[in-house]
Amino acid sequence: FGSSHFVSGRPGPPQSANPRRARWTAAPRHSHAGEDGVPQLMSNNAEEQELEIEALTSIFEEGKEFIRISDTEFKLKLVPFPAGEEENHVTVTLHITYTPEYPECAPEWALEDVTLPDEKLNSLKSSVEETINSSLGMAMVYSLAEVCQDFLKENNVKELSMHEQMLQRMADSTPKDDGEGGEGDDDEDYDEDDDEDGPNPEDEWKGLADKPVVPEGERITLDAFTAWKVKFEQEMIEAGVLKRETNKAKTGKQWFVEKSKEEEGSPDKRGDAGKAKDGEDLVYNAALFNEMDDEDLDDLSAGED
């Protein structure tokens, strides 16, 4: 809507394609008449600015979309779908301040209340700057608003919470199966796939019987291992890696045996040692003390023999 719009008389897009663009094109044009009565281009920038604001308020609802700050400063609150035909997830406010040289020079502008990621915002700013450079000499605010709204439509994506972003990153990092089956088929065939991809037990043990057997004289026996273990622990103790346990807690069996010896040595209870109150022999039950070890098992086995 500038000086070029006054003389070109170019029709705008059909109203069904963009109602607001059609209303902008159909906005009243003002012109001055010369001495000979022929309309001439307006040369007064202030009048052009006033005319542009009049056209903008006929398109954007004043007080809701169009916020007037002064005669030369205003804001346009923009969303992707102002008519509500779809849900709006993003928004931006175009803040315009006319300079005395506008529209011959660019107005002062800023994008406020932006709900776009930083990388998207930088792309939008670049689009606005390109539109300004190509529109110098004519009223351009509606063109800037249209660029912003088109960009919002292309990026009308709901902002994810931190938790949703984390889940999305986890889903993106999970390798996807290139098979033709759906998710349900993948779940059902999960075990089968694992079996197919895993090593075959027959292949793993194949040839083991053909390997040479270690000679009997070179095999490790229990006595050899025990002797090596004692020597190894002694070397570790001397090196300071291991510490010898000096105050090891007594086991229930040790406590029972020592108590029995003390009672045997006592003159009052000599002769009664090892006897229960009912005259039965005292029997140590390791299970009561939760002390069933290999030595006790060997004793029990010897007793059975």
Tab-separated table of C-alpha atoms in Angstrom, residues 21-302:
chain	number	residue	atom	x	y	z
A	21	ARG	CA	-5.095	-9.497	1.665
A	22	ALA	CA	-8.292	-8.763	-0.267
A	23	ARG	CA	-9.387	-6.254	2.377
A	24	TRP	CA	-5.941	-4.652	2.260
A	25	THR	CA	-6.141	-4.335	-1.519
A	26	ALA	CA	-9.661	-2.915	-1.306
A	27	ALA	CA	-8.719	-0.336	1.357
A	28	PRO	CA	-9.534	3.281	0.330
A	29	ARG	CA	-6.758	5.072	-1.561
A	30	HIS	CA	-6.078	8.737	-0.897
A	31	SER	CA	-4.424	11.034	-3.357
A	32	HIS	CA	-3.827	14.699	-3.901
A	33	ALA	CA	-5.127	16.620	-6.914
A	34	GLY	CA	-2.831	19.001	-8.690
A	35	GLU	CA	-3.709	22.418	-10.052
A	36	ASP	CA	-5.004	20.768	-13.219
A	37	GLY	CA	-7.210	18.368	-11.221
A	38	VAL	CA	-5.110	15.286	-12.097
A	39	PRO	CA	-4.436	12.979	-9.111
A	40	GLN	CA	-0.788	13.005	-8.045
A	41	LEU	CA	1.284	10.734	-5.782
A	42	MET	CA	1.331	11.654	-2.125
A	43	SER	CA	4.649	13.084	-1.074
A	44	ASN	CA	3.848	13.618	2.550
A	45	ASN	CA	5.199	10.656	4.550
A	46	ALA	CA	3.059	11.505	7.565
A	47	GLU	CA	-0.107	11.237	5.491
A	48	GLU	CA	1.012	7.904	4.082
A	49	GLN	CA	1.655	6.616	7.588
A	50	GLU	CA	-1.780	7.767	8.707
A	51	LEU	CA	-3.372	6.078	5.727
A	52	GLU	CA	-1.556	2.811	6.410
A	53	ILE	CA	-2.724	2.767	10.019
A	54	GLU	CA	-6.285	3.360	8.835
A	55	ALA	CA	-6.021	0.366	6.505
A	56	LEU	CA	-4.436	-1.836	9.181
A	57	THR	CA	-7.186	-1.092	11.714
A	58	SER	CA	-9.751	-2.127	9.119
A	59	ILE	CA	-8.056	-5.546	8.917
A	60	PHE	CA	-6.773	-6.212	12.445
A	61	GLU	CA	-9.131	-5.854	15.383
A	62	GLU	CA	-8.031	-2.807	17.350
A	63	GLY	CA	-7.424	-3.481	21.008
A	64	LYS	CA	-6.956	-7.225	20.432
A	65	GLU	CA	-4.719	-7.625	17.390
A	66	PHE	CA	-3.796	-4.008	16.713
A	67	ILE	CA	-2.402	-2.227	19.798
A	68	ARG	CA	-1.972	1.514	19.235
A	69	ILE	CA	0.767	3.131	21.290
A	70	SER	CA	0.924	6.486	19.511
A	71	ASP	CA	0.265	7.954	16.085
A	72	THR	CA	3.590	6.529	14.881
A	73	GLU	CA	3.974	3.412	17.027
A	74	PHE	CA	1.846	0.279	17.336
A	75	LYS	CA	1.974	-3.498	17.772
A	76	LEU	CA	0.409	-6.332	15.791
A	77	LYS	CA	-0.250	-9.519	17.746
A	78	LEU	CA	-0.021	-12.322	15.209
A	79	VAL	CA	-0.990	-16.007	15.329
A	80	PRO	CA	-1.038	-18.640	12.567
A	81	PHE	CA	-4.825	-18.933	12.385
A	82	PRO	CA	-6.545	-15.759	13.650
A	83	ALA	CA	-9.974	-17.079	12.644
A	84	GLY	CA	-9.502	-20.135	14.850
A	85	GLU	CA	-9.784	-22.692	12.059
A	86	GLU	CA	-6.886	-24.569	13.713
A	87	GLU	CA	-5.254	-24.503	17.119
A	88	ASN	CA	-2.519	-21.894	17.507
A	89	HIS	CA	0.652	-23.172	19.201
A	90	VAL	CA	2.988	-20.285	18.321
A	91	THR	CA	2.687	-16.499	18.340
A	92	VAL	CA	4.703	-13.351	17.735
A	93	THR	CA	4.137	-9.621	18.185
A	94	LEU	CA	5.377	-7.257	15.477
A	95	HIS	CA	6.357	-3.918	17.064
A	96	ILE	CA	6.503	-1.072	14.529
A	97	THR	CA	7.681	2.506	15.002
A	98	TYR	CA	7.476	4.892	12.051
A	99	THR	CA	10.476	7.063	11.285
A	100	PRO	CA	9.962	10.481	9.658
A	101	GLU	CA	11.371	9.039	6.409
A	102	TYR	CA	9.057	6.011	6.266
A	103	PRO	CA	8.083	4.532	3.825
A	104	GLU	CA	11.078	5.757	1.840
A	105	CYS	CA	13.222	4.201	4.573
A	106	ALA	CA	12.589	1.158	6.734
A	107	PRO	CA	10.614	1.559	9.972
A	108	GLU	CA	12.016	0.558	13.321
A	109	TRP	CA	10.762	-2.931	14.090
A	110	ALA	CA	11.128	-5.730	16.609
A	111	LEU	CA	9.663	-9.175	17.251
A	112	GLU	CA	8.298	-9.606	20.761
A	113	ASP	CA	6.482	-12.294	22.773
A	114	VAL	CA	7.964	-14.944	20.497
A	115	THR	CA	7.130	-18.605	21.210
A	116	LEU	CA	9.500	-20.027	18.623
A	117	PRO	CA	12.885	-21.731	19.155
A	118	ASP	CA	15.912	-19.476	18.715
A	119	GLU	CA	16.915	-21.023	15.384
A	120	LYS	CA	13.376	-20.481	14.038
A	121	LEU	CA	13.351	-16.889	15.289
A	122	ASN	CA	16.559	-16.099	13.428
A	123	SER	CA	15.051	-17.502	10.235
A	124	LEU	CA	11.928	-15.364	10.693
A	125	LYS	CA	14.012	-12.232	11.229
A	126	SER	CA	15.854	-12.915	7.983
A	127	SER	CA	12.546	-13.203	6.120
A	128	VAL	CA	11.335	-9.901	7.585
A	129	GLU	CA	14.548	-8.122	6.583
A	130	GLU	CA	14.281	-9.439	3.024
A	131	THR	CA	10.702	-8.168	2.765
A	132	ILE	CA	11.720	-4.728	4.051
A	133	ASN	CA	14.558	-4.425	1.536
A	134	SER	CA	12.248	-5.340	-1.327
A	135	SER	CA	9.433	-2.999	-0.195
A	136	LEU	CA	11.225	0.309	0.331
A	137	GLY	CA	9.245	3.239	-1.042
A	138	MET	CA	5.834	1.699	-0.289
A	139	ALA	CA	3.788	0.885	2.805
A	140	MET	CA	5.067	-2.476	3.960
A	141	VAL	CA	3.672	-3.262	7.440
A	142	TYR	CA	0.934	-5.551	6.164
A	143	SER	CA	3.487	-7.412	4.029
A	144	LEU	CA	5.659	-7.872	7.127
A	145	ALA	CA	2.665	-9.157	9.099
A	146	GLU	CA	1.799	-11.552	6.289
A	147	VAL	CA	5.363	-12.913	6.226
A	148	CYS	CA	5.200	-13.493	9.976
A	149	GLN	CA	1.842	-15.250	9.807
A	150	ASP	CA	2.943	-17.519	6.962
A	151	PHE	CA	6.050	-18.455	8.921
A	152	LEU	CA	3.946	-19.198	12.019
A	153	LYS	CA	1.694	-21.484	9.977
A	154	GLU	CA	4.675	-23.437	8.716
A	155	ASN	CA	6.024	-23.833	12.259
A	156	ASN	CA	2.786	-24.188	14.204
A	157	VAL	CA	4.124	-26.947	16.458
A	158	LYS	CA	3.289	-27.358	20.120
A	159	GLU	CA	6.257	-26.688	22.382
A	160	LEU	CA	7.250	-29.858	24.224
A	161	SER	CA	7.931	-29.956	27.943
A	162	MET	CA	11.373	-30.990	29.188
A	163	HIS	CA	10.033	-34.465	29.977
A	164	GLU	CA	8.509	-34.816	26.510
A	165	GLN	CA	11.746	-33.623	24.912
A	166	MET	CA	13.697	-36.249	26.885
A	167	LEU	CA	11.320	-39.005	25.757
A	168	GLN	CA	11.593	-37.831	22.166
A	169	ARG	CA	15.410	-37.861	22.302
A	170	MET	CA	15.327	-41.382	23.742
A	171	ALA	CA	12.973	-42.522	20.983
A	172	ASP	CA	15.168	-40.938	18.302
A	173	SER	CA	18.305	-42.591	19.691
A	174	THR	CA	16.685	-46.054	19.745
A	175	PRO	CA	17.657	-48.003	16.611
A	176	LYS	CA	14.671	-48.827	14.435
A	177	ASP	CA	14.089	-52.120	12.692
A	178	ASP	CA	14.134	-51.831	8.901
A	179	GLY	CA	11.800	-54.805	8.523
A	180	GLU	CA	8.416	-54.563	6.894
A	181	GLY	CA	6.483	-55.687	9.976
A	182	GLY	CA	4.813	-53.226	12.337
A	183	GLU	CA	5.566	-52.604	15.977
A	184	GLY	CA	3.312	-55.435	17.096
A	185	ASP	CA	5.128	-57.878	14.828
A	186	ASP	CA	8.471	-56.686	16.169
A	187	ASP	CA	7.365	-57.384	19.735
A	188	GLU	CA	6.064	-60.834	18.870
A	189	ASP	CA	9.199	-61.785	16.951
A	190	TYR	CA	11.579	-60.285	19.497
A	191	ASP	CA	12.608	-63.588	21.055
A	192	GLU	CA	12.910	-65.278	17.685
A	193	ASP	CA	15.127	-62.498	16.374
A	194	ASP	CA	17.330	-62.737	19.445
A	195	ASP	CA	17.696	-66.483	18.929
A	196	GLU	CA	18.616	-65.994	15.301
A	197	ASP	CA	21.120	-63.231	15.996
A	198	GLY	CA	22.669	-64.921	19.033
A	199	PRO	CA	25.469	-67.528	18.855
A	200	ASN	CA	24.496	-71.099	18.101
A	201	PRO	CA	25.373	-73.305	21.115
A	202	GLU	CA	26.360	-76.154	18.828
A	203	ASP	CA	28.807	-73.933	16.956
A	204	GLU	CA	30.153	-72.564	20.227
A	205	TRP	CA	31.051	-76.000	21.638
A	206	LYS	CA	31.917	-77.549	18.323
A	207	GLY	CA	35.454	-78.949	18.295
A	208	LEU	CA	35.862	-78.893	22.078
A	209	ALA	CA	36.139	-82.677	22.184
A	210	ASP	CA	38.960	-82.537	19.654
A	211	LYS	CA	41.139	-80.309	21.848
A	212	PRO	CA	44.073	-82.059	23.638
A	213	VAL	CA	43.472	-82.921	27.279
A	214	VAL	CA	45.921	-81.570	29.874
A	215	PRO	CA	48.182	-84.345	31.225
A	216	GLU	CA	47.105	-85.636	34.616
A	217	GLY	CA	50.369	-84.602	36.236
A	218	GLU	CA	49.853	-80.963	35.159
A	219	ARG	CA	46.275	-80.654	36.329
A	220	ILE	CA	45.473	-78.408	39.303
A	221	THR	CA	44.446	-80.376	42.383
A	222	LEU	CA	42.679	-79.132	45.507
A	223	ASP	CA	45.847	-79.438	47.574
A	224	ALA	CA	47.885	-77.498	45.010
A	225	PHE	CA	45.277	-74.763	44.850
A	226	THR	CA	45.074	-74.526	48.655
A	227	ALA	CA	48.854	-74.234	48.955
A	228	TRP	CA	48.929	-71.570	46.252
A	229	LYS	CA	46.082	-69.665	47.953
A	230	VAL	CA	47.918	-69.580	51.296
A	231	LYS	CA	51.127	-68.387	49.650
A	232	PHE	CA	49.273	-65.775	47.581
A	233	GLU	CA	47.414	-64.341	50.587
A	234	GLN	CA	50.679	-64.161	52.567
A	235	GLU	CA	52.315	-62.200	49.730
A	236	MET	CA	49.334	-59.846	49.591
A	237	ILE	CA	49.491	-59.291	53.359
A	238	GLU	CA	53.203	-58.509	53.183
A	239	ALA	CA	52.560	-56.115	50.307
A	240	GLY	CA	49.846	-54.331	52.291
A	241	VAL	CA	47.093	-55.205	49.876
A	242	LEU	CA	45.329	-57.498	52.330
A	243	LYS	CA	45.094	-57.240	56.110
A	244	ARG	CA	45.152	-60.183	58.415
A	245	GLU	CA	42.017	-60.398	60.524
A	246	THR	CA	43.144	-60.426	64.151
A	247	ASN	CA	39.895	-59.675	65.962
A	248	LYS	CA	37.594	-61.954	64.106
A	249	ALA	CA	34.287	-62.459	65.844
A	250	LYS	CA	33.787	-65.870	67.415
A	251	THR	CA	31.420	-68.224	65.771
A	252	GLY	CA	28.643	-69.877	67.682
A	253	LYS	CA	30.519	-73.152	67.588
A	254	GLN	CA	33.690	-71.592	69.070
A	255	TRP	CA	31.696	-69.925	71.804
A	256	PHE	CA	29.904	-73.198	72.608
A	257	VAL	CA	33.155	-75.224	72.756
A	258	GLU	CA	34.962	-72.667	74.954
A	259	LYS	CA	31.973	-72.433	77.285
A	260	SER	CA	31.904	-76.193	77.593
A	261	LYS	CA	35.624	-76.311	78.461
A	262	GLU	CA	35.151	-73.666	81.146
A	263	GLU	CA	32.341	-75.665	82.699
A	264	GLU	CA	34.423	-78.858	82.586
A	265	GLY	CA	37.180	-77.123	84.533
A	266	SER	CA	34.792	-75.769	87.171
A	267	PRO	CA	34.722	-77.953	90.413
A	268	ASP	CA	31.000	-77.343	90.908
A	269	LYS	CA	30.053	-78.473	87.472
A	270	ARG	CA	32.756	-81.096	86.903
A	271	GLY	CA	31.038	-84.299	85.992
A	272	ASP	CA	27.995	-82.461	84.772
A	273	ALA	CA	29.747	-80.959	81.732
A	274	GLY	CA	28.269	-81.925	78.467
A	275	LYS	CA	24.992	-82.984	80.158
A	276	ALA	CA	21.661	-81.344	79.672
A	277	LYS	CA	19.189	-80.732	82.464
A	278	ASP	CA	17.256	-83.871	81.601
A	279	GLY	CA	20.409	-85.984	81.633
A	280	GLU	CA	20.818	-85.949	77.866
A	281	ASP	CA	24.099	-85.218	76.103
A	282	LEU	CA	24.586	-81.675	74.920
A	283	VAL	CA	24.687	-81.610	71.147
A	284	TYR	CA	25.883	-78.598	69.172
A	285	ASN	CA	23.454	-77.793	66.398
A	286	ALA	CA	25.221	-75.573	63.838
A	287	ALA	CA	21.928	-74.818	62.119
A	288	LEU	CA	20.806	-72.879	65.189
A	289	PHE	CA	23.768	-70.567	64.708
A	290	ASN	CA	23.438	-70.470	60.920
A	291	GLU	CA	27.004	-71.774	60.638
A	292	MET	CA	26.829	-74.734	58.297
A	293	ASP	CA	30.216	-74.639	56.567
A	294	ASP	CA	32.184	-77.125	54.498
A	295	GLU	CA	34.030	-78.431	57.548
A	296	ASP	CA	30.766	-79.208	59.360
A	297	LEU	CA	29.388	-80.889	56.274
A	298	ASP	CA	32.500	-83.081	56.126
A	299	ASP	CA	32.017	-84.001	59.805
A	300	LEU	CA	28.420	-84.933	59.187
A	301	SER	CA	29.403	-87.009	56.194
A	302	ALA	CA	32.082	-88.824	58.227
